[in-house]
Amino acid sequence: MGPMSETALVLFSGGQDSTVCLAWALERYPRVETVGFDYGQRHAVELQARQTVRAKFATAFPPWAKRLGEDHMLDLKGFGQVAQSALTAERAIEMTDKGLPSTFVPGRNLAFLVYAAALADRRGLQALVGGMCETDFSGYPDCRRDTIEAMQTALNLGMAQDFTVETPLMQLTKAQTWAMAKALGGATLVEIVRTDTHTCYRGERGELHAWGHGCGTCPACELRAQGWEAWVADGRPSLAA
Ligand code: ZN
């Protein structure tokens, strides 16, 4: 780790994890920009959630409003065409014969980091912040700490840069992610995460459950609901971010 960065680019999808990452970054860095990726998701609702969350942060947290800079949307539809998965095509959500969920998009997080780094280079931003997490989910191989560390090395070698790739949720359970939200922004942030972020793989807003909107039965909704219930059962603790 070099000296503390002053600027950050948050990979921001409008989901629960990247929303907490954005709050985490706004607490730490004087200047924060966001980047989202349109890779042909079936669900435009995700992209709408990004704008809602940014707007609510700006009104609910004046110190963050001063730090929150530009939003960028990058078109990765070409990548979506190469890497088909249940998120980008009409395909059932299931386990594949490799033992990976069909929602896994091979290379997606790697591509996101390359594009984010190229944007950060242009914008003069030093830290790349992402919600990758190796504890709860999936076994998505591109969310593992080893993968992220290798990408940081590759990006810095290949771009003659000194980026840090920060993944504040890497070792957290989904219950602990709620606890981090509470520590960062209290009940106000918890409520924004609960009601305005979008995680459901099926792109359903549906009714507002205790844990947020979503179909309630896809793997992402199940994980989110379990995390919420574990956090509530634990007495809604705060977790230092
Ligand atoms: Zn769902």
Short mmCIF file of C-alpha atoms and ligand atoms in Angstrom, two decimals:
data_model
loop_
_atom_site.label_atom_id
_atom_site.label_comp_id
_atom_site.label_asym_id
_atom_site.label_seq_id
_atom_site.Cartn_x
_atom_site.Cartn_y
_atom_site.Cartn_z
CA MET A 1 0.00 0.00 0.00
CA GLY A 2 1.30 3.39 -0.98
CA PRO A 3 0.21 6.68 0.56
CA MET A 4 -3.51 7.10 1.15
CA SER A 5 -5.25 7.96 -2.08
CA GLU A 6 -7.22 11.17 -2.30
CA THR A 7 -9.47 10.13 -5.13
CA ALA A 8 -11.52 7.08 -5.93
CA LEU A 9 -13.61 5.55 -8.66
CA VAL A 10 -16.36 3.28 -7.34
CA LEU A 11 -17.67 0.44 -9.51
CA PHE A 12 -21.30 1.21 -8.86
CA SER A 13 -24.15 -1.00 -10.06
CA GLY A 14 -26.93 0.30 -7.83
CA GLY A 15 -26.95 -2.96 -5.87
CA GLN A 16 -26.66 -3.43 -2.15
CA ASP A 17 -22.94 -4.15 -2.12
CA SER A 18 -21.76 -1.38 -4.40
CA THR A 19 -24.00 1.12 -2.61
CA VAL A 20 -22.29 0.33 0.69
CA CYS A 21 -18.95 0.60 -1.12
CA LEU A 22 -19.92 4.05 -2.38
CA ALA A 23 -20.74 5.17 1.16
CA TRP A 24 -17.44 3.69 2.37
CA ALA A 25 -15.54 5.62 -0.29
CA LEU A 26 -17.37 8.88 0.42
CA GLU A 27 -16.25 8.62 4.06
CA ARG A 28 -12.62 8.20 3.01
CA TYR A 29 -11.83 10.10 -0.15
CA PRO A 30 -12.25 13.83 -0.80
CA ARG A 31 -13.20 13.13 -4.40
CA VAL A 32 -15.26 10.16 -5.55
CA GLU A 33 -16.61 9.37 -8.99
CA THR A 34 -18.79 6.42 -9.98
CA VAL A 35 -18.79 4.14 -12.98
CA GLY A 36 -21.49 1.78 -14.20
CA PHE A 37 -21.44 -0.76 -16.98
CA ASP A 38 -24.13 -1.51 -19.49
CA TYR A 39 -23.28 -5.02 -20.66
CA GLY A 40 -26.72 -5.81 -21.99
CA GLN A 41 -28.26 -6.70 -18.64
CA ARG A 42 -31.80 -7.78 -19.03
CA HIS A 43 -32.77 -5.37 -16.34
CA ALA A 44 -32.76 -1.63 -16.81
CA VAL A 45 -34.08 -1.41 -13.24
CA GLU A 46 -30.48 -1.79 -12.04
CA LEU A 47 -29.42 1.24 -13.98
CA GLN A 48 -32.30 3.29 -12.59
CA ALA A 49 -31.35 2.30 -9.03
CA ARG A 50 -27.92 3.89 -9.55
CA GLN A 51 -29.41 7.31 -10.18
CA THR A 52 -31.85 7.05 -7.28
CA VAL A 53 -29.11 6.09 -4.82
CA ARG A 54 -26.77 8.86 -5.98
CA ALA A 55 -29.54 11.45 -5.67
CA LYS A 56 -30.54 10.27 -2.20
CA PHE A 57 -26.94 10.28 -0.99
CA ALA A 58 -26.57 13.85 -2.17
CA THR A 59 -29.65 15.06 -0.27
CA ALA A 60 -29.36 12.90 2.87
CA PHE A 61 -25.62 13.33 3.47
CA PRO A 62 -24.37 16.88 2.74
CA PRO A 63 -20.69 16.04 3.46
CA TRP A 64 -20.91 13.25 0.89
CA ALA A 65 -22.64 15.53 -1.61
CA LYS A 66 -19.52 17.74 -1.71
CA ARG A 67 -17.33 14.76 -2.47
CA LEU A 68 -19.52 12.96 -4.95
CA GLY A 69 -18.36 13.77 -8.45
CA GLU A 70 -19.26 12.64 -11.90
CA ASP A 71 -21.03 9.46 -12.87
CA HIS A 72 -19.85 7.52 -15.90
CA MET A 73 -21.67 4.84 -17.87
CA LEU A 74 -19.57 2.61 -20.07
CA ASP A 75 -21.05 0.54 -22.85
CA LEU A 76 -19.89 -3.06 -22.57
CA LYS A 77 -22.64 -4.58 -24.67
CA GLY A 78 -20.04 -6.16 -26.90
CA PHE A 79 -18.69 -7.98 -23.88
CA GLY A 80 -22.18 -9.11 -22.96
CA GLN A 81 -22.53 -10.68 -26.39
CA VAL A 82 -19.31 -12.65 -25.92
CA ALA A 83 -19.96 -13.80 -22.37
CA GLN A 84 -23.47 -15.16 -22.24
CA SER A 85 -25.01 -15.96 -18.88
CA ALA A 86 -28.34 -15.99 -17.13
CA LEU A 87 -27.95 -12.26 -16.52
CA THR A 88 -27.63 -11.33 -20.16
CA ALA A 89 -29.69 -13.99 -21.91
CA GLU A 90 -32.88 -15.89 -21.36
CA ARG A 91 -31.47 -18.80 -19.48
CA ALA A 92 -32.46 -20.56 -16.26
CA ILE A 93 -30.62 -19.71 -13.05
CA GLU A 94 -28.99 -23.00 -12.09
CA MET A 95 -25.66 -24.63 -11.30
CA THR A 96 -23.52 -25.44 -14.31
CA ASP A 97 -21.45 -28.61 -14.66
CA LYS A 98 -18.39 -26.58 -13.59
CA GLY A 99 -20.05 -26.05 -10.22
CA LEU A 100 -20.63 -22.36 -10.94
CA PRO A 101 -24.02 -20.67 -10.98
CA SER A 102 -25.30 -19.84 -14.46
CA THR A 103 -25.38 -16.23 -13.29
CA PHE A 104 -21.58 -16.20 -13.37
CA VAL A 105 -20.40 -14.14 -16.33
CA PRO A 106 -16.88 -15.33 -17.16
CA GLY A 107 -14.43 -12.47 -17.14
CA ARG A 108 -16.98 -9.85 -16.18
CA ASN A 109 -15.29 -8.43 -13.11
CA LEU A 110 -11.95 -8.60 -14.87
CA ALA A 111 -13.33 -6.60 -17.80
CA PHE A 112 -14.95 -4.11 -15.42
CA LEU A 113 -11.63 -3.50 -13.71
CA VAL A 114 -9.78 -2.96 -16.99
CA TYR A 115 -12.37 -0.44 -18.16
CA ALA A 116 -12.51 1.22 -14.75
CA ALA A 117 -8.73 1.52 -14.66
CA ALA A 118 -8.62 3.08 -18.13
CA LEU A 119 -11.26 5.57 -17.01
CA ALA A 120 -9.44 6.26 -13.73
CA ASP A 121 -6.25 6.91 -15.68
CA ARG A 122 -8.04 9.47 -17.83
CA ARG A 123 -9.78 11.08 -14.85
CA GLY A 124 -6.72 11.08 -12.59
CA LEU A 125 -8.31 8.84 -9.94
CA GLN A 126 -6.12 6.65 -7.74
CA ALA A 127 -8.25 4.03 -6.00
CA LEU A 128 -10.65 1.61 -7.66
CA VAL A 129 -13.35 0.49 -5.23
CA GLY A 130 -15.48 -2.60 -5.85
CA GLY A 131 -17.95 -4.72 -3.90
CA MET A 132 -16.35 -8.06 -4.64
CA CYS A 133 -16.78 -10.47 -1.75
CA GLU A 134 -15.41 -13.96 -1.29
CA THR A 135 -17.24 -14.99 1.87
CA ASP A 136 -20.92 -15.47 1.21
CA PHE A 137 -21.57 -16.02 -2.31
CA SER A 138 -21.13 -18.04 -4.95
CA GLY A 139 -17.53 -19.02 -5.25
CA TYR A 140 -17.43 -16.60 -8.15
CA PRO A 141 -13.76 -16.99 -9.00
CA ASP A 142 -13.39 -13.37 -10.10
CA CYS A 143 -14.53 -12.12 -6.69
CA ARG A 144 -11.71 -13.80 -4.77
CA ARG A 145 -9.02 -11.80 -3.07
CA ASP A 146 -6.30 -13.59 -5.04
CA THR A 147 -7.92 -12.61 -8.33
CA ILE A 148 -8.29 -8.98 -7.28
CA GLU A 149 -4.68 -8.76 -6.08
CA ALA A 150 -3.47 -10.26 -9.34
CA MET A 151 -5.58 -7.75 -11.30
CA GLN A 152 -4.16 -4.85 -9.31
CA THR A 153 -0.66 -6.03 -10.17
CA ALA A 154 -1.55 -6.52 -13.84
CA LEU A 155 -3.23 -3.12 -14.15
CA ASN A 156 -0.32 -1.30 -12.55
CA LEU A 157 2.26 -3.13 -14.65
CA GLY A 158 0.26 -2.80 -17.85
CA MET A 159 -0.73 0.85 -17.44
CA ALA A 160 2.44 2.09 -15.63
CA GLN A 161 0.18 3.18 -12.79
CA ASP A 162 -0.05 3.00 -9.03
CA PHE A 163 -3.72 2.14 -8.55
CA THR A 164 -5.00 0.45 -5.44
CA VAL A 165 -7.97 -1.85 -5.83
CA GLU A 166 -10.03 -1.61 -2.65
CA THR A 167 -12.64 -4.24 -1.81
CA PRO A 168 -14.06 -3.28 1.60
CA LEU A 169 -16.60 -6.10 1.61
CA MET A 170 -14.18 -8.87 0.67
CA GLN A 171 -14.29 -10.67 4.04
CA LEU A 172 -17.79 -9.66 5.15
CA THR A 173 -20.95 -11.72 5.32
CA LYS A 174 -24.12 -10.15 3.96
CA ALA A 175 -25.24 -9.53 7.56
CA GLN A 176 -21.99 -7.66 8.19
CA THR A 177 -22.55 -5.57 5.07
CA TRP A 178 -25.80 -4.30 6.64
CA ALA A 179 -23.83 -3.62 9.83
CA MET A 180 -21.28 -1.63 7.85
CA ALA A 181 -24.06 0.42 6.26
CA LYS A 182 -25.36 1.29 9.69
CA ALA A 183 -21.90 2.33 10.87
CA LEU A 184 -21.37 4.53 7.81
CA GLY A 185 -24.72 6.26 7.57
CA GLY A 186 -26.96 5.12 10.39
CA ALA A 187 -30.61 4.29 9.92
CA THR A 188 -30.84 6.67 6.96
CA LEU A 189 -28.30 4.73 4.94
CA VAL A 190 -29.76 1.38 5.98
CA GLU A 191 -33.12 2.57 4.68
CA ILE A 192 -31.66 3.72 1.36
CA VAL A 193 -29.91 0.37 0.93
CA ARG A 194 -33.05 -1.49 1.89
CA THR A 195 -35.54 0.33 -0.31
CA ASP A 196 -33.61 1.83 -3.23
CA THR A 197 -30.90 -0.65 -4.18
CA HIS A 198 -31.52 -3.46 -6.60
CA THR A 199 -30.09 -6.96 -6.31
CA CYS A 200 -32.71 -9.33 -7.77
CA TYR A 201 -31.42 -11.37 -10.72
CA ARG A 202 -34.88 -11.41 -12.26
CA GLY A 203 -35.08 -7.63 -12.25
CA GLU A 204 -38.29 -7.61 -10.26
CA ARG A 205 -39.03 -4.74 -7.93
CA GLY A 206 -42.22 -6.37 -6.67
CA GLU A 207 -43.42 -5.72 -3.16
CA LEU A 208 -41.21 -4.21 -0.47
CA HIS A 209 -40.07 -7.07 1.77
CA ALA A 210 -38.35 -6.44 5.10
CA TRP A 211 -35.02 -6.80 3.26
CA GLY A 212 -35.95 -4.78 0.18
CA HIS A 213 -37.55 -5.24 -3.22
CA GLY A 214 -37.17 -8.34 -5.35
CA CYS A 215 -38.72 -11.62 -6.45
CA GLY A 216 -37.71 -13.29 -3.18
CA THR A 217 -36.76 -16.61 -4.76
CA CYS A 218 -33.70 -16.07 -6.98
CA PRO A 219 -30.26 -16.72 -5.42
CA ALA A 220 -29.53 -13.00 -5.06
CA CYS A 221 -32.82 -12.33 -3.25
CA GLU A 222 -32.34 -15.36 -1.01
CA LEU A 223 -28.85 -14.25 -0.04
CA ARG A 224 -30.00 -10.72 0.61
CA ALA A 225 -32.97 -11.88 2.71
CA GLN A 226 -30.81 -14.27 4.74
CA GLY A 227 -28.26 -11.55 5.41
CA TRP A 228 -30.95 -9.13 6.53
CA GLU A 229 -32.57 -11.71 8.81
CA ALA A 230 -29.23 -12.66 10.37
CA TRP A 231 -28.46 -9.00 11.02
CA VAL A 232 -31.87 -8.34 12.57
CA ALA A 233 -31.64 -11.51 14.70
CA ASP A 234 -28.27 -10.26 15.93
CA GLY A 235 -29.86 -6.99 17.12
CA ARG A 236 -28.84 -4.82 14.12
CA PRO A 237 -25.27 -4.18 15.27
CA SER A 238 -22.92 -1.61 13.74
CA LEU A 239 -19.66 -2.75 12.22
CA ALA A 240 -16.76 -0.31 12.02
CA ALA A 241 -16.15 0.32 8.36
ZN ZN B 1 -34.90 -12.07 -7.08
#
